[in-house]
Amino acid sequence: MGTTARGRRGRGGSAATASDRRGGGGLSSLTTGQTLTMALLLVFLVLTLAMPLRTFAEQRAELAKTRENIARMEERTRQLQAEKDRFSDPGYVKEQARIRLGLVEEGETPFRIIDPALGAGPGEEPVGAEAPPAKPWYAQLWDSVSVPPQKEKPANPARDEATRPDRLPTVPEPAPEPQPDAGPPPQ
């Protein structure tokens, strides 16, 4: 059956206008109490959902960190397993004993070459090298016997200066108290 606009309105068209008034006004047609109730409901929903969402985000971040840590530990486990496999080979163990411990097999002659300039930087003297003497040995020997040794300088001259006896603080002597006269008391 076909209905026309007139049939939908029902009797006299008053039902259509009442429904248009109720639904078509938007927020401006709400009363202050209804608006306040909806705002409180909205705030309640936001507060109710905020904590679970925050917890969810924190747990996701923690899960990502944990997965990264697991991947790093699995990689380290693979490295340690490979090293364990290398040390199960007797040839590798022998090579490491030669390199790390300096061991030699029977009948071999070990040589260790030490370069004295190994630790010296540019323009520096090699480690352990002494400067050539300025005087011949006999002049140094005579000077060591005939010249008195110089007084060693203090390690901390400021401390020695501060602790000299004339620089130390002293407690002043108290003034002598007056002695009472030995005579009879005045009347």
PDB file of N, CA and C in Angstrom, residues 22 26-42:
ATOM      1  N   ARG A  22      10.521  18.308  18.637  1.00  0.00           N
ATOM      2  CA  ARG A  22      11.321  17.578  19.609  1.00  0.00           C
ATOM      3  C   ARG A  22      12.719  17.267  19.089  1.00  0.00           C
ATOM      4  N   GLY A  26      18.251  20.564  18.265  1.00  0.00           N
ATOM      5  CA  GLY A  26      19.666  20.458  18.608  1.00  0.00           C
ATOM      6  C   GLY A  26      19.909  20.795  20.076  1.00  0.00           C
ATOM      7  N   LEU A  27      21.109  21.237  20.412  1.00  0.00           N
ATOM      8  CA  LEU A  27      21.470  21.532  21.796  1.00  0.00           C
ATOM      9  C   LEU A  27      20.785  22.783  22.328  1.00  0.00           C
ATOM     10  N   SER A  28      20.418  23.668  21.456  1.00  0.00           N
ATOM     11  CA  SER A  28      19.798  24.909  21.921  1.00  0.00           C
ATOM     12  C   SER A  28      18.405  24.670  22.490  1.00  0.00           C
ATOM     13  N   SER A  29      17.775  23.555  22.120  1.00  0.00           N
ATOM     14  CA  SER A  29      16.442  23.281  22.637  1.00  0.00           C
ATOM     15  C   SER A  29      16.477  22.589  23.987  1.00  0.00           C
ATOM     16  N   LEU A  30      17.707  22.174  24.469  1.00  0.00           N
ATOM     17  CA  LEU A  30      17.823  21.508  25.768  1.00  0.00           C
ATOM     18  C   LEU A  30      17.747  22.535  26.884  1.00  0.00           C
ATOM     19  N   THR A  31      17.212  22.089  27.997  1.00  0.00           N
ATOM     20  CA  THR A  31      17.155  22.982  29.154  1.00  0.00           C
ATOM     21  C   THR A  31      18.520  23.004  29.827  1.00  0.00           C
ATOM     22  N   THR A  32      18.703  23.922  30.744  1.00  0.00           N
ATOM     23  CA  THR A  32      19.984  24.049  31.454  1.00  0.00           C
ATOM     24  C   THR A  32      20.281  22.790  32.251  1.00  0.00           C
ATOM     25  N   GLY A  33      19.324  22.223  32.876  1.00  0.00           N
ATOM     26  CA  GLY A  33      19.511  20.987  33.650  1.00  0.00           C
ATOM     27  C   GLY A  33      19.932  19.839  32.774  1.00  0.00           C
ATOM     28  N   GLN A  34      19.289  19.735  31.598  1.00  0.00           N
ATOM     29  CA  GLN A  34      19.659  18.659  30.680  1.00  0.00           C
ATOM     30  C   GLN A  34      21.082  18.853  30.161  1.00  0.00           C
ATOM     31  N   THR A  35      21.458  20.091  29.866  1.00  0.00           N
ATOM     32  CA  THR A  35      22.820  20.375  29.387  1.00  0.00           C
ATOM     33  C   THR A  35      23.837  20.056  30.471  1.00  0.00           C
ATOM     34  N   LEU A  36      23.549  20.440  31.707  1.00  0.00           N
ATOM     35  CA  LEU A  36      24.454  20.170  32.827  1.00  0.00           C
ATOM     36  C   LEU A  36      24.579  18.670  33.053  1.00  0.00           C
ATOM     37  N   THR A  37      23.478  17.952  32.957  1.00  0.00           N
ATOM     38  CA  THR A  37      23.503  16.501  33.132  1.00  0.00           C
ATOM     39  C   THR A  37      24.334  15.843  32.038  1.00  0.00           C
ATOM     40  N   MET A  38      24.188  16.296  30.824  1.00  0.00           N
ATOM     41  CA  MET A  38      24.978  15.717  29.736  1.00  0.00           C
ATOM     42  C   MET A  38      26.468  16.034  29.896  1.00  0.00           C
ATOM     43  N   ALA A  39      26.784  17.248  30.355  1.00  0.00           N
ATOM     44  CA  ALA A  39      28.187  17.610  30.577  1.00  0.00           C
ATOM     45  C   ALA A  39      28.794  16.756  31.689  1.00  0.00           C
ATOM     46  N   LEU A  40      28.066  16.570  32.781  1.00  0.00           N
ATOM     47  CA  LEU A  40      28.560  15.724  33.871  1.00  0.00           C
ATOM     48  C   LEU A  40      28.735  14.287  33.409  1.00  0.00           C
ATOM     49  N   LEU A  41      27.817  13.798  32.612  1.00  0.00           N
ATOM     50  CA  LEU A  41      27.924  12.453  32.072  1.00  0.00           C
ATOM     51  C   LEU A  41      29.155  12.316  31.184  1.00  0.00           C
ATOM     52  N   LEU A  42      29.393  13.335  30.366  1.00  0.00           N
ATOM     53  CA  LEU A  42      30.567  13.321  29.498  1.00  0.00           C
ATOM     54  C   LEU A  42      31.863  13.334  30.315  1.00  0.00           C
TER      55      LEU A  42
END
